[in-house]
PDB file of C-alpha atoms in Angstrom:
ATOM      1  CA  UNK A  17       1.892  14.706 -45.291  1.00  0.00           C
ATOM      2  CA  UNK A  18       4.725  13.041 -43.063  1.00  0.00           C
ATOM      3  CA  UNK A  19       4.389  16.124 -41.258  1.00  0.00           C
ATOM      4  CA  UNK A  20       0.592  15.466 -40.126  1.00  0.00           C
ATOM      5  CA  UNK A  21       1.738  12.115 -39.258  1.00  0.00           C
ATOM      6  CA  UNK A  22       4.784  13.152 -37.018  1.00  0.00           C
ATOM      7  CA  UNK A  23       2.280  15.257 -35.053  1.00  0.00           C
ATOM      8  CA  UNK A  24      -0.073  12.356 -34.250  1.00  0.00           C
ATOM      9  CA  UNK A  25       3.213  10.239 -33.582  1.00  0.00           C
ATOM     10  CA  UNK A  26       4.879  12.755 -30.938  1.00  0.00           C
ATOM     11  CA  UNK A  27       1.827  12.047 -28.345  1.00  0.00           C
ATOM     12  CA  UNK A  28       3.413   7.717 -28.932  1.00  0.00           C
ATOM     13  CA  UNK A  29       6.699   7.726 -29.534  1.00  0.00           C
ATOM     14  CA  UNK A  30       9.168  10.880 -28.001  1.00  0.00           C
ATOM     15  CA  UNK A  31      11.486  10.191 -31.458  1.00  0.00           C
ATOM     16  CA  UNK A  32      11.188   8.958 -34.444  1.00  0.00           C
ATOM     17  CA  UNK A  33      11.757   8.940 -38.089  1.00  0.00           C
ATOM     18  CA  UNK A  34       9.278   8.344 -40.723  1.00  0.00           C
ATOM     19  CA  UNK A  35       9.452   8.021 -44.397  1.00  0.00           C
ATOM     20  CA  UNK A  36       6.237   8.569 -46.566  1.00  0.00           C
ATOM     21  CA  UNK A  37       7.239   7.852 -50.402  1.00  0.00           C
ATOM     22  CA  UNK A  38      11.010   9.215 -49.613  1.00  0.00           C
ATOM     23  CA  UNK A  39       9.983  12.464 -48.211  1.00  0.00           C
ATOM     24  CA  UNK A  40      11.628  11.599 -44.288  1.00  0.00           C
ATOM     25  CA  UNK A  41      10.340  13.215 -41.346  1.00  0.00           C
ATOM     26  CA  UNK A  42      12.824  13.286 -37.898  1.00  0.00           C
ATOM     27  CA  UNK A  43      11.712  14.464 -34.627  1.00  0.00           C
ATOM     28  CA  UNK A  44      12.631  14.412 -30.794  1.00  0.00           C
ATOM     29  CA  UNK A  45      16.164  14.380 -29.352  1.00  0.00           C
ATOM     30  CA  UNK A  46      17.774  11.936 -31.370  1.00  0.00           C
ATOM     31  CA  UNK A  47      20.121  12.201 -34.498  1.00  0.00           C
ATOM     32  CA  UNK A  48      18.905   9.966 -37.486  1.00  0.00           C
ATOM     33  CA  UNK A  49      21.105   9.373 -40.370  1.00  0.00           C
ATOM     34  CA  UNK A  50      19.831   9.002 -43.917  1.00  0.00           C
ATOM     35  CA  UNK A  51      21.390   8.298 -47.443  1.00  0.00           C
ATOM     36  CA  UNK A  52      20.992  10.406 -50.387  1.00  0.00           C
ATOM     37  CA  UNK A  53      20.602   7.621 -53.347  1.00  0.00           C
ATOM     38  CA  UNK A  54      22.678   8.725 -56.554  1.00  0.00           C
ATOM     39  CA  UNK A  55      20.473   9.073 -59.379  1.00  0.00           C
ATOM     40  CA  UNK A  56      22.872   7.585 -61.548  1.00  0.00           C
ATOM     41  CA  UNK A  57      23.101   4.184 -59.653  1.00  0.00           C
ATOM     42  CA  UNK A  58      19.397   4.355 -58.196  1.00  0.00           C
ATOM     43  CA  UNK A  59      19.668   0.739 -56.920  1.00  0.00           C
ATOM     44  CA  UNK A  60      17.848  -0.046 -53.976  1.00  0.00           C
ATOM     45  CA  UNK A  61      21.713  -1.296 -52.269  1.00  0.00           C
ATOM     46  CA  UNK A  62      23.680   0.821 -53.952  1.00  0.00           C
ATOM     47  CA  UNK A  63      26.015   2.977 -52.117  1.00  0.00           C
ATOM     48  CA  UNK A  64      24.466   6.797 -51.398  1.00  0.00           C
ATOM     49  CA  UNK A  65      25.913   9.701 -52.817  1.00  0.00           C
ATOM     50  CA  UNK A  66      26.461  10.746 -48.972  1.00  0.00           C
ATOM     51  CA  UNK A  67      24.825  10.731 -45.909  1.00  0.00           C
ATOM     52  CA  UNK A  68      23.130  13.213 -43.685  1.00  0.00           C
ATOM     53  CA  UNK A  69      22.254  13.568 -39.886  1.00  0.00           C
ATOM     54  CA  UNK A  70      18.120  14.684 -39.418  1.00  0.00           C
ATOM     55  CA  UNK A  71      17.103  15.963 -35.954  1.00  0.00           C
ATOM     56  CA  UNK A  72      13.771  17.944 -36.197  1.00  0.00           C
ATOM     57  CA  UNK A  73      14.068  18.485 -39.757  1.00  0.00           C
ATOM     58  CA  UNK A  74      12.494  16.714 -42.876  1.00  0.00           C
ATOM     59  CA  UNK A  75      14.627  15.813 -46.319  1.00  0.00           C
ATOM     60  CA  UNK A  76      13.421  15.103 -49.650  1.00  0.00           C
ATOM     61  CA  UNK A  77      14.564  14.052 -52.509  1.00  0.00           C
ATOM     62  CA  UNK A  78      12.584  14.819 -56.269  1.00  0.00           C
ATOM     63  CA  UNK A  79      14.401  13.212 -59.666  1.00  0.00           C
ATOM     64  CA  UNK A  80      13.108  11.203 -62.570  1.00  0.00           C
ATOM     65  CA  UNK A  81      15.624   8.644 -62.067  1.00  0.00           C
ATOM     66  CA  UNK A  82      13.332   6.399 -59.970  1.00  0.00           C
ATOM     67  CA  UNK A  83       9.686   7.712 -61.799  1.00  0.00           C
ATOM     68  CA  UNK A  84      10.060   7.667 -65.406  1.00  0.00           C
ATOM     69  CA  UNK A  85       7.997   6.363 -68.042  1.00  0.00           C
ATOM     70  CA  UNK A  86       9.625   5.460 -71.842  1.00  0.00           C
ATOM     71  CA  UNK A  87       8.557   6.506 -75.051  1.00  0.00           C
ATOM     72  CA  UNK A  88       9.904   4.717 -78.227  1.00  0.00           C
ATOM     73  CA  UNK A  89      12.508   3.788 -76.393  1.00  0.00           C
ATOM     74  CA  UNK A  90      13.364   6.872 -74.630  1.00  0.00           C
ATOM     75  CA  UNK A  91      12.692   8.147 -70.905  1.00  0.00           C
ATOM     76  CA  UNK A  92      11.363  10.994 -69.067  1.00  0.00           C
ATOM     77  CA  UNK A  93      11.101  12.058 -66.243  1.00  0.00           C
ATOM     78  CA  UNK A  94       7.373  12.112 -64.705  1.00  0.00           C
ATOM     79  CA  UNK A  95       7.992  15.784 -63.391  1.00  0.00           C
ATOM     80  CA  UNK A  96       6.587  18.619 -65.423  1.00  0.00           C
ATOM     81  CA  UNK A  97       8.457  21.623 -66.206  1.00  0.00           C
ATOM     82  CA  UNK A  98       5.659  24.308 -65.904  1.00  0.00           C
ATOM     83  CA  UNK A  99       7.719  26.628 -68.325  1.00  0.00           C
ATOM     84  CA  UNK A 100       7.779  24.201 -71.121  1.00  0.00           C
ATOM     85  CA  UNK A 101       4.679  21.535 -70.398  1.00  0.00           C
ATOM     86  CA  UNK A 102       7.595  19.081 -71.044  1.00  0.00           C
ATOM     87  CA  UNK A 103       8.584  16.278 -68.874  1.00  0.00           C
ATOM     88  CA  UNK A 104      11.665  17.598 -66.914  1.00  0.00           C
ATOM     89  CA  UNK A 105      15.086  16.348 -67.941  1.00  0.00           C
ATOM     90  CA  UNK A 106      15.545  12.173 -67.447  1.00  0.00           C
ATOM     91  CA  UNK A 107      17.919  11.120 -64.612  1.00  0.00           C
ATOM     92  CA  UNK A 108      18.558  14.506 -62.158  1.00  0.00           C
ATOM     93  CA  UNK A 109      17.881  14.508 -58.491  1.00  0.00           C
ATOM     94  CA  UNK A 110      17.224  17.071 -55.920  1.00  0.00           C
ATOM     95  CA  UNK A 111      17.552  16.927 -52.265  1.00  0.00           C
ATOM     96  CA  UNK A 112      16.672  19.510 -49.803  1.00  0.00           C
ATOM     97  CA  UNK A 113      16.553  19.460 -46.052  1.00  0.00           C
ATOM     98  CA  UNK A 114      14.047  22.149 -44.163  1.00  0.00           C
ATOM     99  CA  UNK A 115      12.370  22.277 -40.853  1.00  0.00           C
ATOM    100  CA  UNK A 116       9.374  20.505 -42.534  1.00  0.00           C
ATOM    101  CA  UNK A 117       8.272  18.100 -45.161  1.00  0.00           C
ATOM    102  CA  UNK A 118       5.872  20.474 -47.216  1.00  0.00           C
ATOM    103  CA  UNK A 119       8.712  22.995 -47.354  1.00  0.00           C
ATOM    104  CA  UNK A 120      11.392  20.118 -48.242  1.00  0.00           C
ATOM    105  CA  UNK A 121       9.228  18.564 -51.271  1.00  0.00           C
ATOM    106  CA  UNK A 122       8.237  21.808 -52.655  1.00  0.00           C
ATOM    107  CA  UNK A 123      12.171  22.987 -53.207  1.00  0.00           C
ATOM    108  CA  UNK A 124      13.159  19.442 -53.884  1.00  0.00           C
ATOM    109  CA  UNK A 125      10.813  19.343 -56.973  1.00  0.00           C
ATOM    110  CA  UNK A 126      11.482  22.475 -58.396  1.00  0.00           C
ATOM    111  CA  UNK A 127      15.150  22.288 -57.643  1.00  0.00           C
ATOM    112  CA  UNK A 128      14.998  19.046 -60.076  1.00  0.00           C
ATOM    113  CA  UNK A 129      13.058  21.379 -62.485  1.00  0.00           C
ATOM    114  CA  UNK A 130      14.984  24.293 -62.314  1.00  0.00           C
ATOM    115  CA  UNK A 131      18.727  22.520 -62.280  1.00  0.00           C
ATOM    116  CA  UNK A 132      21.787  23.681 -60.437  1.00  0.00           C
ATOM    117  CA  UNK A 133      21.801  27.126 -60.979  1.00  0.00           C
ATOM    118  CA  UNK A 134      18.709  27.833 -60.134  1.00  0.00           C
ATOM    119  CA  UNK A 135      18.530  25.687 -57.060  1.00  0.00           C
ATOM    120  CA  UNK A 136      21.128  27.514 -55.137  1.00  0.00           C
ATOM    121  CA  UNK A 137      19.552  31.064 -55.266  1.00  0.00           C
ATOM    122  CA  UNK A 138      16.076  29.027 -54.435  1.00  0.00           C
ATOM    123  CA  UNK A 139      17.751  27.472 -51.053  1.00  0.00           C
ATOM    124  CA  UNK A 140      19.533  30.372 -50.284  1.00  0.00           C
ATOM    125  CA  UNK A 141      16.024  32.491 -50.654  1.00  0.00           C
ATOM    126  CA  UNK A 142      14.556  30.104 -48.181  1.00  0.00           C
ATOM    127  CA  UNK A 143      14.377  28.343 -44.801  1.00  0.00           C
ATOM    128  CA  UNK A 144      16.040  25.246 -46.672  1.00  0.00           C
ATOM    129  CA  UNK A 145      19.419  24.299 -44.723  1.00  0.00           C
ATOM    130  CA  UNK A 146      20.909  21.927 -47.393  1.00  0.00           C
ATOM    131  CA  UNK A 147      20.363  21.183 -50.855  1.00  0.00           C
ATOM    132  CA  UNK A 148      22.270  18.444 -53.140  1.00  0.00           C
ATOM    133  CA  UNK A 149      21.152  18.794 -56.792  1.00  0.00           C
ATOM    134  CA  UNK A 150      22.864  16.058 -59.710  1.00  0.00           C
ATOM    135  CA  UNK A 151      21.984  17.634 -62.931  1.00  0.00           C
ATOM    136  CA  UNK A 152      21.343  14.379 -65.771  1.00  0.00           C
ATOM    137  CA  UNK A 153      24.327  15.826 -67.412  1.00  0.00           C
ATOM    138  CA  UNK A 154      26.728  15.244 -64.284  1.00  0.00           C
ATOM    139  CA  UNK A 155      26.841  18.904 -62.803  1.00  0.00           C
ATOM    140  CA  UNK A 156      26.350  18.572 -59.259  1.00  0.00           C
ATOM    141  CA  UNK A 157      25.692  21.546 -56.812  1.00  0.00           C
ATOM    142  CA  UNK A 158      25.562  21.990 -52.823  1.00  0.00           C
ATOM    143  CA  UNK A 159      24.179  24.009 -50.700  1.00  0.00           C
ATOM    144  CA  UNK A 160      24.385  25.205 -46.874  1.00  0.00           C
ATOM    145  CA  UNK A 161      24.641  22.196 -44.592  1.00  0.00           C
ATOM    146  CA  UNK A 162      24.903  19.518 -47.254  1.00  0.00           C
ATOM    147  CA  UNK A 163      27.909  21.638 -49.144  1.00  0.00           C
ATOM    148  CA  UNK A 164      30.148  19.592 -47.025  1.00  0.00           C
ATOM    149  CA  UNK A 165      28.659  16.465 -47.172  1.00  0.00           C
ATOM    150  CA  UNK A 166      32.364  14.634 -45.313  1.00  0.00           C
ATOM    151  CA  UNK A 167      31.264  15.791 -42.301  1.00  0.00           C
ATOM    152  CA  UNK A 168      27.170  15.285 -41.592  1.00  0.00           C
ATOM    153  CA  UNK A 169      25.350  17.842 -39.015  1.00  0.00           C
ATOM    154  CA  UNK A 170      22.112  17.328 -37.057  1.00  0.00           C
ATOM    155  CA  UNK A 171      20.619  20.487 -38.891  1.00  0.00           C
ATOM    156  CA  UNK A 172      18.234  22.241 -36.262  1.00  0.00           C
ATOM    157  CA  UNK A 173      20.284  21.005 -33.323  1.00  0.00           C
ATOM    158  CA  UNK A 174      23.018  22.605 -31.442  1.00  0.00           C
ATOM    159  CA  UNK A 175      25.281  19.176 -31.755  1.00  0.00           C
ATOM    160  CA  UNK A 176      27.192  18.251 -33.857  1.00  0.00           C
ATOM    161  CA  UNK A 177      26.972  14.355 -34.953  1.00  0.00           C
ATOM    162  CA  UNK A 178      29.394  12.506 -36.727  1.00  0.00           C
ATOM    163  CA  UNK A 179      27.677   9.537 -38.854  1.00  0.00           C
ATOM    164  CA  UNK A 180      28.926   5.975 -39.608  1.00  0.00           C
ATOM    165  CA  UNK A 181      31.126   5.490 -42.241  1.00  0.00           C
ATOM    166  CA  UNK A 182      28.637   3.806 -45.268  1.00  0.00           C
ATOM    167  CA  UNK A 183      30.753   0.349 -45.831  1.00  0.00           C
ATOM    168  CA  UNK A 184      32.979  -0.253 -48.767  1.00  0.00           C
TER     169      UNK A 184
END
């Protein structure tokens, strides 16, 4: 878990930011600004949906658009939707920020699962301080700190942080 490694890194490093698989990890005084990739143009230098600013907090992002496998020419998503026992909707995302990793991936998953709807009452039920969730079919939802994604926050910080413009 990122979060077992940011404890062993705080007695190194005073900051940091650490990315295990996509789920990121910030911690010490210092704001660290991360793109949320668009699931519908998932390309490693594409331009992000939007960016965020991370200071002792952990975001993570869950889709199918990036895992996938294809049968007879069609794709799914490799995340399960426990209701059904069917592969989750192809080409979603979900991205949640929390105070930890564990916390972040667990809503980020079932935020893909669950779709737009769902994943508001889920962050608003929680500790999560943003969510951003792209349904396949183009609805897109956001939540708490990421609702306003033109103007980035450190999220458990009392600064504000304004983050570079992404280039054009």
């Amino acid at each position: 878990s990122p979060d077992l490694a940011v404890a062993a890194a705080r007695r190194y490093a005073p900051a940091g930011l650490l990315n295990i698989g996509g789920d990121i990890r910030a911690w010490g005084d210092k704001d660290w600004v991360v793109g949320i990739a668009d699931p519908r143009d998932p390309a490693e230098n594409a331009r992000p949906v939007t960016t965020v600013a991370l200071r002792e907090a952990a975001i993570t992002t869950s889709g199918g658009y990036a895992r996938f496998y294809t049968i007879a020419g069609k794709r799914y998503s490799h995340l399960i939707d426990p209701r059904t026992h069917w592969a989750a909707p192809y080409g979603g995302s979900a991205s949640v920020i929390a105070k930890d990793a564990v916390t972040a991936n667990a809503l980020s998953t079932a935020s893909a699962i669950l779709g737009v709807k769902s994943a508001e009452q889920l962050a608003a039920s929680t500790d999560a301080t943003g969510a951003l969730v792209i349904e396949p079919g183009g609805a897109t939802a956001a939540t708490g700190l990421l609702k306003d994604s033109g103007k980035p926050r450190a999220y458990f910080a009392a600064d504000a942080v304004a983050a570079p413009a992404w280039p054009k």
